[in-house]
PDB file of C-alpha atoms in Angstrom:
ATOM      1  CA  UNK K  16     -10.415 -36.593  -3.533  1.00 83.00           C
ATOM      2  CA  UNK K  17      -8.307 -33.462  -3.557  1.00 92.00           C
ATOM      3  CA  UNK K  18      -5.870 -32.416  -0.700  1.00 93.00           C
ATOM      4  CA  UNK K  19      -2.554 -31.715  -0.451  1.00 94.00           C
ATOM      5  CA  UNK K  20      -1.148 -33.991  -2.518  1.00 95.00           C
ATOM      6  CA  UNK K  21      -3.580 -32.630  -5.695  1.00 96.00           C
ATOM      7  CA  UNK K  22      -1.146 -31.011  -8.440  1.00 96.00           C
ATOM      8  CA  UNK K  23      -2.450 -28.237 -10.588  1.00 97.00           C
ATOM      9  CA  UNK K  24      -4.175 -30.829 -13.192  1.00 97.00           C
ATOM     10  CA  UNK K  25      -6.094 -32.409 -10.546  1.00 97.00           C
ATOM     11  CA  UNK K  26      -6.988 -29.367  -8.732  1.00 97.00           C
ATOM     12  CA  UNK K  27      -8.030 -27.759 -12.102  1.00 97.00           C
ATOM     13  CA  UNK K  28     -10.226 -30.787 -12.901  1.00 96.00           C
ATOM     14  CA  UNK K  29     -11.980 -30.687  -9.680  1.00 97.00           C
ATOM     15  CA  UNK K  30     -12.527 -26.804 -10.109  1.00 97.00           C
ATOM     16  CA  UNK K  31     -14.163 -27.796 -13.741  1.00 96.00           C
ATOM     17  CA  UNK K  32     -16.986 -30.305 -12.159  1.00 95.00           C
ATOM     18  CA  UNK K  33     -17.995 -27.552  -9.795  1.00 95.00           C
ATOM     19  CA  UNK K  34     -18.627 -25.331 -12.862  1.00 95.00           C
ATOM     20  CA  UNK K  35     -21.888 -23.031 -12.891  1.00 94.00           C
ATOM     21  CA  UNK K  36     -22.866 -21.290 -16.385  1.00 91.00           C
ATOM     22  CA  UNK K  37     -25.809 -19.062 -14.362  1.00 91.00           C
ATOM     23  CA  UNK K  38     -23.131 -18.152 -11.890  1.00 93.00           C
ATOM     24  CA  UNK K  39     -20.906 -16.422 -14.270  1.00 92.00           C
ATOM     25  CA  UNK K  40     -23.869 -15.060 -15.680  1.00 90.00           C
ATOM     26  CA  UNK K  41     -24.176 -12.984 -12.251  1.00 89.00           C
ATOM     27  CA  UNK K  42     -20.886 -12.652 -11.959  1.00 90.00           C
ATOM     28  CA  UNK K  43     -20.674 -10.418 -14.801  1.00 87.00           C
ATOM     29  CA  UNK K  44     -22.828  -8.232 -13.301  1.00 87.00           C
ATOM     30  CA  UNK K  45     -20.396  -7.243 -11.088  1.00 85.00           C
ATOM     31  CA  UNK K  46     -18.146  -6.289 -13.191  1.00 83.00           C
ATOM     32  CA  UNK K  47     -15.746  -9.721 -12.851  1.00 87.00           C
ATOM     33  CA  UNK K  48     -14.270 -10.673 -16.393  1.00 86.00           C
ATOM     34  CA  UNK K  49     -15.701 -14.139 -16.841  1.00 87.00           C
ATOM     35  CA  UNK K  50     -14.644 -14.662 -20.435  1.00 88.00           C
ATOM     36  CA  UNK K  51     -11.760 -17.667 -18.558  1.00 91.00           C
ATOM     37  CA  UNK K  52     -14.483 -18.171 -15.385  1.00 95.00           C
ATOM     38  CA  UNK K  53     -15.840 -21.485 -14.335  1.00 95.00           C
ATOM     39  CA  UNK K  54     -18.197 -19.362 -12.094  1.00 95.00           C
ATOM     40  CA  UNK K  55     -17.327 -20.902  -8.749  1.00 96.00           C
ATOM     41  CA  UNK K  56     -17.805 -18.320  -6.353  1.00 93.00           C
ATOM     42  CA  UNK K  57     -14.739 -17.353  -3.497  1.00 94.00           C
ATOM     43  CA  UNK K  58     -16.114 -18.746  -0.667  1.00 94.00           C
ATOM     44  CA  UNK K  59     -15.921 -22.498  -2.721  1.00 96.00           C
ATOM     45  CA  UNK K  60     -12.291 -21.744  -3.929  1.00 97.00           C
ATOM     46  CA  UNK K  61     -11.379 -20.831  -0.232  1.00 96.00           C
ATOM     47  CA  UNK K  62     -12.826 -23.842   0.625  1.00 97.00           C
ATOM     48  CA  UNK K  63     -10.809 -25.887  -2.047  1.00 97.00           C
ATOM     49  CA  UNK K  64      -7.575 -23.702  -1.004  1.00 97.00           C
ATOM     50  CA  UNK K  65      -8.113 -25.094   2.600  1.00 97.00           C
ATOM     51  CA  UNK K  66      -7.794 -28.737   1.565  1.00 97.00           C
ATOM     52  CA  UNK K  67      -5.092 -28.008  -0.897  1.00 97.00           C
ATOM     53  CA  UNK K  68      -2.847 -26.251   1.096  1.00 97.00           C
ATOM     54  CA  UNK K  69      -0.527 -23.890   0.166  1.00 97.00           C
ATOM     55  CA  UNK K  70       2.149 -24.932  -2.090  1.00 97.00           C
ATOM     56  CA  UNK K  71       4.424 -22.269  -3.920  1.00 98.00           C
ATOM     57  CA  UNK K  72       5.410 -24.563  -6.806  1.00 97.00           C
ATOM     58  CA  UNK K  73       2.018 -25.448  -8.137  1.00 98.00           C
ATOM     59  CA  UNK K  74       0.466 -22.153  -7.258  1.00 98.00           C
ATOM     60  CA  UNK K  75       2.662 -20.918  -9.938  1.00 97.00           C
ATOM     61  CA  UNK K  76       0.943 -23.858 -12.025  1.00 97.00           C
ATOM     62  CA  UNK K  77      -2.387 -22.637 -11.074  1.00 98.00           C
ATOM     63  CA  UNK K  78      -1.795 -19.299 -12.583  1.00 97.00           C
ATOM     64  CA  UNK K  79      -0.455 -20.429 -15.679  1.00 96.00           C
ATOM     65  CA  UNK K  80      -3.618 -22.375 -16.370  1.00 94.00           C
ATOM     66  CA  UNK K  81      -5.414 -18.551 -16.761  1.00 91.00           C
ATOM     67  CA  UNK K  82      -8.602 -19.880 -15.481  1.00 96.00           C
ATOM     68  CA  UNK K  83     -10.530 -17.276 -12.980  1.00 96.00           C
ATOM     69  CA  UNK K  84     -10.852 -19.790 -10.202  1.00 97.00           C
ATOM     70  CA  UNK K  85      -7.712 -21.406 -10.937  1.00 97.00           C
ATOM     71  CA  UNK K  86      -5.885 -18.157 -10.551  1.00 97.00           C
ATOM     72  CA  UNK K  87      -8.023 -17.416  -7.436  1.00 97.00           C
ATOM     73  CA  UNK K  88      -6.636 -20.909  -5.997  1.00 98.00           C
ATOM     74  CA  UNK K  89      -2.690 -19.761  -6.768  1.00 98.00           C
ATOM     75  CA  UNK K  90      -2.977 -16.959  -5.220  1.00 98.00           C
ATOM     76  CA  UNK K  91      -4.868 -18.564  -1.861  1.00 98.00           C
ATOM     77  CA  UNK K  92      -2.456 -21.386  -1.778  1.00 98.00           C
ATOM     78  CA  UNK K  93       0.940 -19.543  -2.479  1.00 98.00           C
ATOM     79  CA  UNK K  94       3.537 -19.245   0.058  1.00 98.00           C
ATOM     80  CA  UNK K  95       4.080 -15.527   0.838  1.00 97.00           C
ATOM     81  CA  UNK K  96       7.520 -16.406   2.542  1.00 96.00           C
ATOM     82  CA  UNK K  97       8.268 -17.740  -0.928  1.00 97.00           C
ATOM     83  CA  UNK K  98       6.821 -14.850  -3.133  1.00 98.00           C
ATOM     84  CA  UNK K  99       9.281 -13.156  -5.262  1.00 97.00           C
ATOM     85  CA  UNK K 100       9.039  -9.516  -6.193  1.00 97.00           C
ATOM     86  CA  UNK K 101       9.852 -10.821  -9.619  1.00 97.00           C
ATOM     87  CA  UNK K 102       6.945 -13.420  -9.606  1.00 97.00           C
ATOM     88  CA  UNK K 103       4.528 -10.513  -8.467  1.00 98.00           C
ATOM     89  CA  UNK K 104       5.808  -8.270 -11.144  1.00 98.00           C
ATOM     90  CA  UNK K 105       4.874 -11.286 -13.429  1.00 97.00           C
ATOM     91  CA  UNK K 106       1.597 -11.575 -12.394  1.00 98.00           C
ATOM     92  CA  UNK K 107       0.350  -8.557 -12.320  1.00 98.00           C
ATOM     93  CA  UNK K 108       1.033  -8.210 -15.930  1.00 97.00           C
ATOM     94  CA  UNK K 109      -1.933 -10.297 -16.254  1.00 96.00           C
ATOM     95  CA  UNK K 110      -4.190  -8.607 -14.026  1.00 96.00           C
ATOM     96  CA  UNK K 111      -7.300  -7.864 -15.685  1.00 92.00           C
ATOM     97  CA  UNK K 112     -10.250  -8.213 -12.911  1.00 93.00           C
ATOM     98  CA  UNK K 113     -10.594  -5.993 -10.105  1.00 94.00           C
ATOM     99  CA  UNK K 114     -11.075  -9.018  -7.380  1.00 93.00           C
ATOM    100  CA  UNK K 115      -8.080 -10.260  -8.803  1.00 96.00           C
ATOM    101  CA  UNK K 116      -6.389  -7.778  -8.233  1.00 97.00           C
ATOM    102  CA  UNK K 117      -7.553  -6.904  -4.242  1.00 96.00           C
ATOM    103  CA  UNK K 118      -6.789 -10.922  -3.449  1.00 97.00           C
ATOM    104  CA  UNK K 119      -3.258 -10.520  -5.096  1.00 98.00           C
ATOM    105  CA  UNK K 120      -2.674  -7.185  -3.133  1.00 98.00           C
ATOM    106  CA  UNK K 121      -3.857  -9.140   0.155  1.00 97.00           C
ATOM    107  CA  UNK K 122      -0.736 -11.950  -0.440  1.00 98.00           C
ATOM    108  CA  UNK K 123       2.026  -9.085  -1.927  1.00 98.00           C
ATOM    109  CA  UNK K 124       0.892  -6.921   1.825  1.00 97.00           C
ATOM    110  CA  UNK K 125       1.654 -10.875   3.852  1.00 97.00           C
ATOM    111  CA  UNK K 126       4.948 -11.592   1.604  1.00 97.00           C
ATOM    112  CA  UNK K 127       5.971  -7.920   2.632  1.00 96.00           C
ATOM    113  CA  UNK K 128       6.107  -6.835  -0.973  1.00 97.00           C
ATOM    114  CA  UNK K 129       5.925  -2.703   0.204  1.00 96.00           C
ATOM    115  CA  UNK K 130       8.598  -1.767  -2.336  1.00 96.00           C
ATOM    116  CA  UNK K 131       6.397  -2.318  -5.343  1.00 98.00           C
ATOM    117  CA  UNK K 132       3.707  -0.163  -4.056  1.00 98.00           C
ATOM    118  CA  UNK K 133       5.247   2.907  -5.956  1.00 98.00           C
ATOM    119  CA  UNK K 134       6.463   0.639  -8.493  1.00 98.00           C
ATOM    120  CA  UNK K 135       2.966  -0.314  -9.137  1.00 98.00           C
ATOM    121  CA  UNK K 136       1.353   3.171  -8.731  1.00 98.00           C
ATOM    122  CA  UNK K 137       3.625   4.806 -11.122  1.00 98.00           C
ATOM    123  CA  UNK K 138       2.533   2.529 -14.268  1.00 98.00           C
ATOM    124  CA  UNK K 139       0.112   3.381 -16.373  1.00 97.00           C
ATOM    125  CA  UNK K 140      -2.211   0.205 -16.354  1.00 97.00           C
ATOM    126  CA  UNK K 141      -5.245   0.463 -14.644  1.00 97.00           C
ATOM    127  CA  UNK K 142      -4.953  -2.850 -12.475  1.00 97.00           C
ATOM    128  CA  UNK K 143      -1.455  -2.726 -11.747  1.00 98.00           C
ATOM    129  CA  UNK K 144      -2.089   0.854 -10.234  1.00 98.00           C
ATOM    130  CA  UNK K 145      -5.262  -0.347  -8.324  1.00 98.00           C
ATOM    131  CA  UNK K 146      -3.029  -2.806  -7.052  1.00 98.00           C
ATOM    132  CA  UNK K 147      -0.781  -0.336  -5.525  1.00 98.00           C
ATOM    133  CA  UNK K 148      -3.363   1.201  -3.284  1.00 98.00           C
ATOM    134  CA  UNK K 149      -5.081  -2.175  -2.510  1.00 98.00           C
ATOM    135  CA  UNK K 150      -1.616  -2.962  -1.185  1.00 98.00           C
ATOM    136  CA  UNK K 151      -1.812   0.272   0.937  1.00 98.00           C
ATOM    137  CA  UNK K 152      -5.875  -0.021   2.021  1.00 98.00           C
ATOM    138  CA  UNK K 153      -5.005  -3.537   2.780  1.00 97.00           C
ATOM    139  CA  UNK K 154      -1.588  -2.997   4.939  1.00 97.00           C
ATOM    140  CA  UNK K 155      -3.550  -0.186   6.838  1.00 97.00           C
ATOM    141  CA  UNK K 156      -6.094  -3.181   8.635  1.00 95.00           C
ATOM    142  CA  UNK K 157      -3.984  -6.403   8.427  1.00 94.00           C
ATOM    143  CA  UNK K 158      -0.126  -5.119   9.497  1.00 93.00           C
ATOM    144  CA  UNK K 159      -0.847  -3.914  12.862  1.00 91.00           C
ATOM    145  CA  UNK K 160       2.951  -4.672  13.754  1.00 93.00           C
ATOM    146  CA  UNK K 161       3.884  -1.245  11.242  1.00 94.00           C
ATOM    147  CA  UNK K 162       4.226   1.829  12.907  1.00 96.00           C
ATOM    148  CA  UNK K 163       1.543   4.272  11.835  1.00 96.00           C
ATOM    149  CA  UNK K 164       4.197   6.319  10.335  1.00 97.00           C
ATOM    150  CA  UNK K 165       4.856   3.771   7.913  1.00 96.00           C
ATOM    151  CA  UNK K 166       1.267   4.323   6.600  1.00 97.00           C
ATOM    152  CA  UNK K 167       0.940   8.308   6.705  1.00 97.00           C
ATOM    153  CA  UNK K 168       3.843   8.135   4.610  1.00 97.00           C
ATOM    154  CA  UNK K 169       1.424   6.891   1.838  1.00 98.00           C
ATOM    155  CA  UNK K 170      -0.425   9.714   1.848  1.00 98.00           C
ATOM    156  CA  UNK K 171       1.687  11.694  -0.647  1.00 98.00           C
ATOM    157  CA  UNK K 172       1.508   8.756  -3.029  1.00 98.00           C
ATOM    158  CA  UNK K 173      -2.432   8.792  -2.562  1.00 98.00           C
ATOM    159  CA  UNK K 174      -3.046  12.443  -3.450  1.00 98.00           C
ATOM    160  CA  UNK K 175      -0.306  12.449  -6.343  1.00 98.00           C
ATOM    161  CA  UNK K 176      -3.066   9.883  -7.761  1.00 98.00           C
ATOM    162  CA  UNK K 177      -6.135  11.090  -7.137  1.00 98.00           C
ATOM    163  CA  UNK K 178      -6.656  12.895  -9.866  1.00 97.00           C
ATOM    164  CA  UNK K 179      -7.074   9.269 -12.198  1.00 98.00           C
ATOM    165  CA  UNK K 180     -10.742   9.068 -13.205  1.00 97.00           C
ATOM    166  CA  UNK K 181     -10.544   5.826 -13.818  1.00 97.00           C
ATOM    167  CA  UNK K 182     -13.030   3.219 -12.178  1.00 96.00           C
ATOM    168  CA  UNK K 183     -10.818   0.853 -10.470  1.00 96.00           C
ATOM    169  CA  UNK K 184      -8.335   3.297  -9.854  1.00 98.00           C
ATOM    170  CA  UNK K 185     -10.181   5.870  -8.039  1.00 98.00           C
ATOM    171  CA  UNK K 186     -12.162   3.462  -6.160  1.00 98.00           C
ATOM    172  CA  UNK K 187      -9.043   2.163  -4.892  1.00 98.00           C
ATOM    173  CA  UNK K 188      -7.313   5.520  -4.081  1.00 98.00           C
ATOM    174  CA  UNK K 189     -10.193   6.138  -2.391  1.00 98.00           C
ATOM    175  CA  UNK K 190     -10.463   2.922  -0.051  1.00 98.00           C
ATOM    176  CA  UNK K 191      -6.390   3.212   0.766  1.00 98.00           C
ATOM    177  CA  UNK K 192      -7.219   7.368   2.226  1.00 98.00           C
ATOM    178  CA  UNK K 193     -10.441   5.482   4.166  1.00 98.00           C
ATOM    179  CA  UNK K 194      -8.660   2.807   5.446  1.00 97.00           C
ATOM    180  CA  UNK K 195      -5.697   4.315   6.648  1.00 98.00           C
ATOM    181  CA  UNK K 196      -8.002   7.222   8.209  1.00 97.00           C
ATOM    182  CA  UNK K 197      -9.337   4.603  10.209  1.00 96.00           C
ATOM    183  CA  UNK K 198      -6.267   2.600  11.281  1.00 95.00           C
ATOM    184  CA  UNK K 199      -6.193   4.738  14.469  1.00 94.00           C
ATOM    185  CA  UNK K 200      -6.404   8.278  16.500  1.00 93.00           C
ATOM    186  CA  UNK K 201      -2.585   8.712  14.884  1.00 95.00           C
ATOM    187  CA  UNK K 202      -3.769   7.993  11.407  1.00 96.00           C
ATOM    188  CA  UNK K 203      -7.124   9.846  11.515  1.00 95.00           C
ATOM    189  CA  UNK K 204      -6.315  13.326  11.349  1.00 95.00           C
ATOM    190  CA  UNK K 205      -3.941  13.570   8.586  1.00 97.00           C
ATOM    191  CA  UNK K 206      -5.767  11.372   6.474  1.00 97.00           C
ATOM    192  CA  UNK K 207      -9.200  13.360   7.289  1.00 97.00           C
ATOM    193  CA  UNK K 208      -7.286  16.648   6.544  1.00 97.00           C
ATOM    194  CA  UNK K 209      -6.270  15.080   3.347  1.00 98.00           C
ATOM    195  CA  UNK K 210     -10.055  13.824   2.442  1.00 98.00           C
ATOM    196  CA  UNK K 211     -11.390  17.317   3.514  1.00 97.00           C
ATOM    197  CA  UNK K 212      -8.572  19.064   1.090  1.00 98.00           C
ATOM    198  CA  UNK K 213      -9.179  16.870  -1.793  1.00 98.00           C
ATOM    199  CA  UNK K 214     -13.290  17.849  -1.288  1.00 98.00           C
ATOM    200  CA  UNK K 215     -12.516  21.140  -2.765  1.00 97.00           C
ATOM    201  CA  UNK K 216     -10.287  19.818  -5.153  1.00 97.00           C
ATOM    202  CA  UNK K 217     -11.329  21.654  -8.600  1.00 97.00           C
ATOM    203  CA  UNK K 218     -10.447  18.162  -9.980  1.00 98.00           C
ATOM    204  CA  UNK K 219     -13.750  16.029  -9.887  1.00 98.00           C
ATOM    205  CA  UNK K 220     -12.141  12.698  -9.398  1.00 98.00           C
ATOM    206  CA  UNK K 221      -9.918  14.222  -6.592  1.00 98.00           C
ATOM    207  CA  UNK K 222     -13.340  16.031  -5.135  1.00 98.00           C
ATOM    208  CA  UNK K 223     -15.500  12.582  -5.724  1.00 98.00           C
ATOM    209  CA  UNK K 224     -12.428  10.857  -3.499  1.00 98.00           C
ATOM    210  CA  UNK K 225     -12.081  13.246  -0.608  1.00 98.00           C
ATOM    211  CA  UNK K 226     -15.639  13.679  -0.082  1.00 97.00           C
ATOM    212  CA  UNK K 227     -16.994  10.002  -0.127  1.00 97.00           C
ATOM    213  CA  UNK K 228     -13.772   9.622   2.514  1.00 97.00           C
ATOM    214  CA  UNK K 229     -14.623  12.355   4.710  1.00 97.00           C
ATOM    215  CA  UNK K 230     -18.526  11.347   5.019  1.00 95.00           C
ATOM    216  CA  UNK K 231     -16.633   7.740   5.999  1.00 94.00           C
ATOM    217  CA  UNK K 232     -13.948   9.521   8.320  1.00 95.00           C
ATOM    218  CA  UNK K 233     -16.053  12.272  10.110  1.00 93.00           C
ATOM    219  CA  UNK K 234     -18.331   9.303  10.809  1.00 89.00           C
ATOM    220  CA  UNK K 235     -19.667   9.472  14.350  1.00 86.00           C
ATOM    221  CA  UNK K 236     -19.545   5.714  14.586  1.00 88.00           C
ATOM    222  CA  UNK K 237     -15.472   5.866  13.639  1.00 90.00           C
ATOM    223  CA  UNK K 238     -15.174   8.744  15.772  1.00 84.00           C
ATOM    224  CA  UNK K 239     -16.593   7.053  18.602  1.00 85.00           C
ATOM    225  CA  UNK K 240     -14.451   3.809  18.351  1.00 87.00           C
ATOM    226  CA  UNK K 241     -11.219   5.947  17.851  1.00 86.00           C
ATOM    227  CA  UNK K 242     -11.707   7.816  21.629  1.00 74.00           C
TER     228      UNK K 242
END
């Protein structure tokens, strides 16, 4: 029975018996690399992460192992308090899977991490610069304690890279300009300004990012909730 006492070996060889070939199958699909996947979906490894508990010392373990879920299950049961810009830097030199990367952004936002957002977005690897702007996307909904200042001042940072074409890079850009736009009435009307000046960008990955976030931020729905 795994709980908190499970080390990495145990929790690995409970992730193993839980194993589904047709699940990675669909996982693929989606655009998950499954070539180290035991295709347990996230739900099940949150589920395993709440009886494990978090643990710093074998979440490092976990990682190591470069299994999918295994790496899923570090970075669920990691301490943020304990989170090291150094460790971060470490693993995101192995990022190579777009929900990878958005849970990993999710614990850097909680261990307060903010100084390798630029760090992040300045190199040249596709998942380490999504990462930077699912750091920003995610601080925008889950750090209400930051001043909305501390968000706008992303901006910049956003339109200085939204000019990258690349898949997981634009789609992020693009979901760190929605969600701050939508953070609050402060937020909203420099980030829609920004969407509706990248729409007639005469770059088409700029243009693709400022008009999908201005259908999004002249919503009347998100309008309506910001009165």
């Amino acid at each position: 029975m795994i709980g908190p006492s499970s080390d990495a070996a145990e929790l690995i060889a409970y992730l193993q018996t839980l194993r589904s070939e047709e699940n990675v199958a669909a996982m693929a699909r989606y655009g998950i690399v499954t070539d180290r996947a035991l295709g347990i979906f996230n739900p099940d490894v949150r589920t395993v992460a709440r009886r494990a508990k978090k643990d710093h010392f074998r979440a490092k373990e976990l990682w190591r192992s470069d299994i999918r879920e295994a790496r899923l299950l570090a970075l669920y049961t990691a301490e943020p308090k304990r989170l090291t810009m150094e460790e971060a830097r470490h693993w995101a030199n192995d990022f190579n899977s777009w929900e990878i990367v958005d849970c990993a952004a999710d614990l850097f936002v909680e261990a307060g991490l903010d100084e390798l957002i630029r760090e992040f977005a300045a190199d040249e690897r596709e998942f380490v610069r999504r990462t930077a702007f699912a750091m920003i996307a995610g601080a925008a909904v889950h750090r209400k304690e930051d001043p909305d200042a501390a968000l706008l001042a992303w901006l910049p940072l956003i339109e200085a890279h939204s000019g990258d074409s690349r898949n997981f890079v634009r789609k992020a850009v693009n979901w760190a300009l929605r969600n701050v736009g939508k953070r609050s009435r402060t937020c909203h009307a420099p980030a829609l300004a920004l969407a509706k000046s990248m729409a007639e960008s005469p770059d088409k990955t700029a243009r693709w990012i400022g008009k999908d976030a201005v259908r999004e931020l002249a919503g009347e729905n998100l309008l309506a909730r910001l009165k």
